[in-house]
XYZ file of C-alpha atoms in Angstrom:
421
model
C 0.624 7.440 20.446
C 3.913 7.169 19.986
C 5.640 10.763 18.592
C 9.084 9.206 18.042
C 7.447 6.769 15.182
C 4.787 9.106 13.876
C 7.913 11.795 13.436
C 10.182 8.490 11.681
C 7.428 8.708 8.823
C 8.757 12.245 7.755
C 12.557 10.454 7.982
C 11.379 8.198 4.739
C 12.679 8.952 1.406
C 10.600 9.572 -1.743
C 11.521 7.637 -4.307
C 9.362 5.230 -7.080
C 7.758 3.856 -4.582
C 4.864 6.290 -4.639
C 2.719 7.030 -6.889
C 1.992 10.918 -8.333
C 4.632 12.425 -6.240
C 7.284 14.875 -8.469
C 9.640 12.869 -9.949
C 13.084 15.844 -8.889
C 11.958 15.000 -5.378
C 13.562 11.500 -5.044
C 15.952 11.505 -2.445
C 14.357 14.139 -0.566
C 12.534 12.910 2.913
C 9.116 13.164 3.034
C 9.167 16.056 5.954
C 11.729 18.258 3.758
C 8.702 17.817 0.571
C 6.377 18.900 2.674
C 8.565 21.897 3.865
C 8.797 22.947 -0.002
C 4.675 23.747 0.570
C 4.783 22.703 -3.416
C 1.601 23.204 -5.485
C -0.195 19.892 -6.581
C -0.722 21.491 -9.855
C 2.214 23.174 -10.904
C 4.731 21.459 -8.424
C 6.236 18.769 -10.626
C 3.177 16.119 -9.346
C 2.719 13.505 -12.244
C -1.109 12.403 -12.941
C -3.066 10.436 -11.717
C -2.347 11.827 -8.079
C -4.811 11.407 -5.519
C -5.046 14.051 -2.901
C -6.582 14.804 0.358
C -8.178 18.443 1.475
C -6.976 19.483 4.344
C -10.170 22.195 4.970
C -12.216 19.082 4.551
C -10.120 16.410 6.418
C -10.371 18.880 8.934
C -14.080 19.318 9.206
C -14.966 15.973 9.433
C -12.385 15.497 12.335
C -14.426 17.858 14.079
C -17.599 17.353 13.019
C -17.815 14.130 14.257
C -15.477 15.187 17.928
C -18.615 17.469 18.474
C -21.863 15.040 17.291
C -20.350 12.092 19.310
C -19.406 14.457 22.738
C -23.067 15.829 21.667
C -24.682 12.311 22.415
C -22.419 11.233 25.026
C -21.173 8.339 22.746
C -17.187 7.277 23.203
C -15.662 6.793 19.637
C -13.150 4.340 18.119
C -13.603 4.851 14.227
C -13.201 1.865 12.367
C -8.956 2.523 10.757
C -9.193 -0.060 8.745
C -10.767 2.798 6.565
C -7.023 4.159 6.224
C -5.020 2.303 7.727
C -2.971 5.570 8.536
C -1.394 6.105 11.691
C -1.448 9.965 10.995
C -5.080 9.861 10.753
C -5.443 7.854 13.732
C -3.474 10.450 15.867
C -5.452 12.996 14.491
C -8.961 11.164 15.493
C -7.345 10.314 19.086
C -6.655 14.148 19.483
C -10.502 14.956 18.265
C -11.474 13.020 21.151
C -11.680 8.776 20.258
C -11.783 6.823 22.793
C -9.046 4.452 20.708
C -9.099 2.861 17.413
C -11.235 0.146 15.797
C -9.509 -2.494 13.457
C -10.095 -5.828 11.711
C -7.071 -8.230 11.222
C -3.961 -8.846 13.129
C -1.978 -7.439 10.604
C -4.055 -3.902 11.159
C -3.310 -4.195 15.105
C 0.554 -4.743 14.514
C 0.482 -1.472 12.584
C -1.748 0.279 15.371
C 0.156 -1.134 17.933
C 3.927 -0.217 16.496
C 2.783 3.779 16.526
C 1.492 3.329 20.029
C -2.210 3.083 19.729
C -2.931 2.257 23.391
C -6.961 0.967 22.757
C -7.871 -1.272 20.418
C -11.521 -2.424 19.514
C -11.262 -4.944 16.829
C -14.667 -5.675 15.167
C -13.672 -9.416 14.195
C -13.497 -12.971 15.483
C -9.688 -13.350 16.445
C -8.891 -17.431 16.643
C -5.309 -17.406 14.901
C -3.140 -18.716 17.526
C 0.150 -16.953 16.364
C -1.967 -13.302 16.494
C -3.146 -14.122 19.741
C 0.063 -15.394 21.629
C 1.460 -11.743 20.383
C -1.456 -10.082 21.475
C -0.896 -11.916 24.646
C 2.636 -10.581 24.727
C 1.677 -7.292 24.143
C -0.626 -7.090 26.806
C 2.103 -8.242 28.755
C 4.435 -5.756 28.111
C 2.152 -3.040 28.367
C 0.027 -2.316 31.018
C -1.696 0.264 29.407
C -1.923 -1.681 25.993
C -5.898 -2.289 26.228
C -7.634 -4.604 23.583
C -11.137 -6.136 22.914
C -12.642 -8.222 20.171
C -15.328 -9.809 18.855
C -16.557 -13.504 19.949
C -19.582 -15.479 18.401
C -18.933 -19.341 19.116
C -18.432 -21.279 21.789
C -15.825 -22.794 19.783
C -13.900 -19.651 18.841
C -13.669 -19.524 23.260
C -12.368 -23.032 23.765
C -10.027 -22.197 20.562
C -9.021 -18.582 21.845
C -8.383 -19.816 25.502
C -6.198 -22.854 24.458
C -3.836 -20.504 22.653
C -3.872 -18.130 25.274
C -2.833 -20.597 27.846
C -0.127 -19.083 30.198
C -1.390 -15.905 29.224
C -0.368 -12.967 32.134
C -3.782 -10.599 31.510
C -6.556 -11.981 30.271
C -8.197 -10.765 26.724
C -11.370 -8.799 27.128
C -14.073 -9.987 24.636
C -17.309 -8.771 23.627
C -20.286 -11.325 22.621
C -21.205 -10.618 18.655
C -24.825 -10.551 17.802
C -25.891 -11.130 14.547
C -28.167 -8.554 12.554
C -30.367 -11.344 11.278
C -30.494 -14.217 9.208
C -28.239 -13.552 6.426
C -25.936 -11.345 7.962
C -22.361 -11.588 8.369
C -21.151 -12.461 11.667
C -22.428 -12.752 14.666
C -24.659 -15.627 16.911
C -28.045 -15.293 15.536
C -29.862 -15.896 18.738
C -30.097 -14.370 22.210
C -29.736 -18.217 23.937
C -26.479 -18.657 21.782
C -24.906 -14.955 23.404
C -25.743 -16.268 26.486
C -23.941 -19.678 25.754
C -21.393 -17.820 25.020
C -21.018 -15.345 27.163
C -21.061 -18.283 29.578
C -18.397 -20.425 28.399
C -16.094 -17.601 28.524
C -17.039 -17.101 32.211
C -15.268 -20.353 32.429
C -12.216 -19.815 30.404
C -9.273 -18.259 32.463
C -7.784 -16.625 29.591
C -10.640 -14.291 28.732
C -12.384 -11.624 30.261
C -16.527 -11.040 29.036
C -16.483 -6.975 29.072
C -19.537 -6.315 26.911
C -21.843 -6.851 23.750
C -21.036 -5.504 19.856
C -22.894 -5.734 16.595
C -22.793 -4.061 13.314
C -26.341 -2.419 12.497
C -25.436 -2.057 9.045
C -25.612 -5.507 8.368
C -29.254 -5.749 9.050
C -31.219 -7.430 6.226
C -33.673 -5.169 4.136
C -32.546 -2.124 6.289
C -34.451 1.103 7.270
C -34.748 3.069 10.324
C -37.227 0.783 12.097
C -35.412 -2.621 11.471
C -32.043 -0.928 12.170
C -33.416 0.853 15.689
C -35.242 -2.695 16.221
C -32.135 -4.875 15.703
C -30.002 -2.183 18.342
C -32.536 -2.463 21.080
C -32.078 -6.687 20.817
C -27.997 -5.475 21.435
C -28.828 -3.381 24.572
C -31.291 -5.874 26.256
C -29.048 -8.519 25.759
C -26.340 -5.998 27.484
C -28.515 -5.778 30.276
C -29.585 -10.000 30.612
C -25.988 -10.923 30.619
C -25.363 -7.890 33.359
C -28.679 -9.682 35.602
C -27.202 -12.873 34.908
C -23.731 -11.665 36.760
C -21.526 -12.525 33.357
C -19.994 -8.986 33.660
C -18.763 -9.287 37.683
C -15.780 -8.044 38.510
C -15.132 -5.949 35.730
C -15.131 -2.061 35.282
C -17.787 -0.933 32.834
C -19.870 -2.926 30.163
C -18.992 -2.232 26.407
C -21.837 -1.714 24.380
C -20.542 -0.871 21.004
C -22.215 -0.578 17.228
C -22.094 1.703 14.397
C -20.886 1.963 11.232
C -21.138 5.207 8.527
C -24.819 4.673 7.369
C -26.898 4.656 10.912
C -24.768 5.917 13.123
C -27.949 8.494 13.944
C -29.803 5.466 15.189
C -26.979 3.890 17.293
C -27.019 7.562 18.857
C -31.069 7.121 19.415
C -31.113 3.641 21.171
C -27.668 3.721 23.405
C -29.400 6.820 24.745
C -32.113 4.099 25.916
C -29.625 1.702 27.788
C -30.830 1.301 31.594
C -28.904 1.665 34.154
C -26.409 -1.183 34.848
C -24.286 -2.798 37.707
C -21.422 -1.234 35.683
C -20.908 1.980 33.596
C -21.232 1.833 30.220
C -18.899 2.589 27.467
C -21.374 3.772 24.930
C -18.956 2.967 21.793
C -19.382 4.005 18.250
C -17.170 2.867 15.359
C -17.974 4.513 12.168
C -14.923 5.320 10.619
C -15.377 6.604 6.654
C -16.177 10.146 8.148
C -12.753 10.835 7.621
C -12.443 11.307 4.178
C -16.065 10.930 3.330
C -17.009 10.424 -0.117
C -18.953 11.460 -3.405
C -20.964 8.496 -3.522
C -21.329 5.393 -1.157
C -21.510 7.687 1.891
C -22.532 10.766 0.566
C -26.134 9.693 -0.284
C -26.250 7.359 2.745
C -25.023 9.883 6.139
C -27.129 9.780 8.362
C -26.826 13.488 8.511
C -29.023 13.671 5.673
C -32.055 12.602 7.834
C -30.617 14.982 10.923
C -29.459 18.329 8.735
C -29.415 20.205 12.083
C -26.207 17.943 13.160
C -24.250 19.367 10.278
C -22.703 17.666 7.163
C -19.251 16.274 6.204
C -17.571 17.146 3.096
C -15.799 14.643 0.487
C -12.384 15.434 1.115
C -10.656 12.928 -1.692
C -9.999 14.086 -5.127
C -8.429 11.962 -8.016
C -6.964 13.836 -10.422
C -5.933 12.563 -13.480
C -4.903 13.686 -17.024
C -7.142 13.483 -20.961
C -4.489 11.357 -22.773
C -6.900 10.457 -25.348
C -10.031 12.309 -27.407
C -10.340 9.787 -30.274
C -14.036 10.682 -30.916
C -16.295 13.755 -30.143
C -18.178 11.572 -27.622
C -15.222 9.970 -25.976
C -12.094 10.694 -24.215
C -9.859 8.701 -22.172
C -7.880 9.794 -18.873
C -4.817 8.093 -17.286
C -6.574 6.869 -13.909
C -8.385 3.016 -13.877
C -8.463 0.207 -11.261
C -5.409 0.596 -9.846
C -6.048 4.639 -8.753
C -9.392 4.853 -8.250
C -12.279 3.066 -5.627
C -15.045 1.656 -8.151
C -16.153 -1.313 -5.860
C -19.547 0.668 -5.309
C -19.674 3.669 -7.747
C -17.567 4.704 -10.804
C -15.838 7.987 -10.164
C -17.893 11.193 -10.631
C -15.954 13.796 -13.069
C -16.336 17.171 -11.498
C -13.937 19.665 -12.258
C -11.523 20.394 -15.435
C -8.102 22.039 -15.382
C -6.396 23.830 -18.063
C -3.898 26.769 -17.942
C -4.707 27.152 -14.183
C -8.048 27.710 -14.726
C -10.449 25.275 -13.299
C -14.302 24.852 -14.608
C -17.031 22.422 -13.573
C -16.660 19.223 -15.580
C -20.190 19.694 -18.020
C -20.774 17.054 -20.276
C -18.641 14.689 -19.418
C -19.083 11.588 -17.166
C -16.713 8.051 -16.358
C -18.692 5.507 -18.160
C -16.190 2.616 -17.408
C -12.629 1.467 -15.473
C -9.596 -0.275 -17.117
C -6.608 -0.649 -15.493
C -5.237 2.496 -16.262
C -7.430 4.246 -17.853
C -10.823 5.651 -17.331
C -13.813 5.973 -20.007
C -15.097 9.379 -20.593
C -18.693 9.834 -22.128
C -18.620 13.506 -23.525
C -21.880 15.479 -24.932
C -21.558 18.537 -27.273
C -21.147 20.851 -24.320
C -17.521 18.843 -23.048
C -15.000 21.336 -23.839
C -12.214 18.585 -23.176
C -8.330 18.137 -24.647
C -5.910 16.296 -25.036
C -3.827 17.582 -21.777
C -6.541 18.753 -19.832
C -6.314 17.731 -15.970
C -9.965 16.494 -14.754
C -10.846 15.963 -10.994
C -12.563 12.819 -9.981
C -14.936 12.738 -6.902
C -14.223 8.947 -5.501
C -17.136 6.781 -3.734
C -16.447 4.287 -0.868
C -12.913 5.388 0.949
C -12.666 2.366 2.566
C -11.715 0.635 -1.111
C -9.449 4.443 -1.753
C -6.908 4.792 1.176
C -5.331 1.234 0.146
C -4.456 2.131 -3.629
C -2.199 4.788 -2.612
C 0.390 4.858 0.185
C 1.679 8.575 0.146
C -1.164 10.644 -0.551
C -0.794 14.331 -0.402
C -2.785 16.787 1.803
C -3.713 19.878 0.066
C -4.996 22.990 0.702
C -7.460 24.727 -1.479
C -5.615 26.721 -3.598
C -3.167 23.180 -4.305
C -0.403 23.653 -1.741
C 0.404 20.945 -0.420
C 1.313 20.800 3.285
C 1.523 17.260 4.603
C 1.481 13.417 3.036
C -0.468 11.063 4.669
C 1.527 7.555 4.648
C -0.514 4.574 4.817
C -0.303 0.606 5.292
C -2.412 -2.000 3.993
């Protein structure tokens, strides 16, 4: 990646821009903040702040280095999770192979820190995103990018805007989890339709097969581990059928956050092939984890022995209400907190620098700004009182805040993690 832009993020001035941060740092750049090692808690930060751990950030990083080197998988975590170049540096120097994304927009961002290996997990038929892929492949010969194709039509559209191309775009067939899934040709004969016509198509380059397991109607283990072994043999028809000649190694990729365990299981089954394989796995909310979503869905749960990775996100916002004995009201809604999936889970509760588990009290409900607190007769809670919000799904998290401080246990803060969506 590229230092010189990662070290322009620390040139950028804090200002109103972004949210939580101490209102007497304006002016200041974001690396001279972070040299101040303030204390989220008694540092000037304004609630609701979000805030990453770095212990925990940590953890997963290498958690997931050592389960993926452990099962001889390659790894491009999906960024669109956090769309945070820091993070992605950080992930690239824990061992990914590159990084996965979903949109143009996402690759421009990859791209202008110097991501050299891009997997992105979509169709791409925009012409205008593909003539500047095609110039970026151009201008870099290390620049290396492959996507998703499911039509026949999405070929013929992709190769007329890549006409004049100088390299060719690599592509992998997309096979559906099932009927009712998102993307993805449903059949075997359709892949192989495909696969064909971009055999014929100048511009493009067939390099391999993806799907996304987590898409699989009804799923459980067996019709997750059933719908993976359809992806490797139709790796290995396309491979007898010649499809992949002339290229280096055959992309097999899959795997989100929820059976990545299984993905691990079945590439271990792929056959030998004219090519080497690039075993890929994508999952990608590791990272920050989460209280909910991912937390009761890791596949770690059903493989304890591999280890576990910790929630690293914590909202933390401030009682600005108690108007009855049951309810209380805290300054963080919509706008601060993921609730796509879950509400937030109230854990811990702040007062005079002492911190207690949150007892009694749970988020019943989301406005904009504010969040609805249930409270029993065992809620000691105040107007004032700072409470700590577990968050579920990250991927709906990273994009409400775009400097979120890293903190260490005891609330220094030592880095902000700058992010673009």
């Amino acid at each position: 990646m590229r230092n010189e832009a990662l070290a322009r993020l620390a040139e950028e001035r804090v200002d109103h821009r972004f949210k939580g941060l101490p209102p007497d740092a304006d002016g200041l750049t974001v690396g001279e903040l972070a040299a101040q090692r303030r204390n989220l808690f008694t540092g000037g930060f304004t609630t609701p702040v979000l805030a990453l751990s770095a212990e925990r950030l940590e953890h997963n990083l290498r958690l997931m280095e050592t389960y993926t080197a452990r099962h001889g998988l390659a790894f491009a975590p999906h960024g669109k999770t956090s769309m945070a170049p820091q993070l992605f540096r950080r992930q690239i120097e824990h061992g990914a192979w590159g990084i996965t994304l979903a949109v143009p927009h996402q690759v421009r961002v990859a791209r202008a820190f110097g991501v050299e290996r891009i997997f992105l997990a979509n169709e791409l038929v925009d012409a205008a995103a593909l003539r500047w892929v095609a110039a970026e492949l151009a201008a870099d010969p290390s620049f290396r990018l492959v996507c998703y194709v499911d039509s026949v039509r999405a070929v013929e559209l992709m190769d007329a805007a890549l006409t004049g191309a100088e390299r060719p775009v690599e592509v992998v067939v997309e096979l559906g989890a099932g009927e009712g899934a998102r993307t993805g040709a449903r059949t075997e004969e359709e892949c192989a339709r495909i696969a064909r016509a971009v055999a014929g198509a100048g511009t493009l380059r067939l390099v391999g097969v993806a799907g996304y397991e987590g898409e699989v109607p009804r799923a459980d283990p067996e019709r997750v581990r059933a719908y993976l072994r359809r992806l490797v043999a139709l790796a290995a028809d396309l491979d007898k059928a010649g499809l992949f000649a002339g290229g280096e190694e055959i992309v097999v990729s899959a795997g989100g956050s929820a059976w990545f365990d299984a993905v691990a299981e079945v590439f271990a089954e792929i056959p030998s092939l004219s090519l080497p394989v690039l075993k890929l796995l994508r999952s990608g909310a590791y990272v920050s984890h989460d209280d909910g979503h991912y937390r009761e869905i890791t596949p770690f749960n059903r493989v304890p022995q591999e280890g576990a990775l910790e929630p690293a996100f914590r909202l933390w916002a401030q009682v600005v209400s108690r108007p009855t004995a049951e309810q209380a009201f805290a300054n963080a809604g919509k706008r601060d907190a993921a609730y796509d999936l879950h509400l937030p889970f109230a854990q811990v509760v702040r007062r005079d620098g002492a911190e207690r588990p949150a007892t009694g009290v749970t988020v019943t409900g989301l406005s904009d700004q504010h969040a609805w607190l249930a409270t029993t007769a065992e809620a000691d809670l105040r107007v004032g009182d700072w409470i700590g919000l577990g968050l579920s799904h990250p991927c709906t998290s990273f994009d409400k805040w775009q400097l979120i401080p890293v903190a260490q246990a005891d609330g220094t803060v030592v880095d902000y993690v700058r992010t673009f969506f």
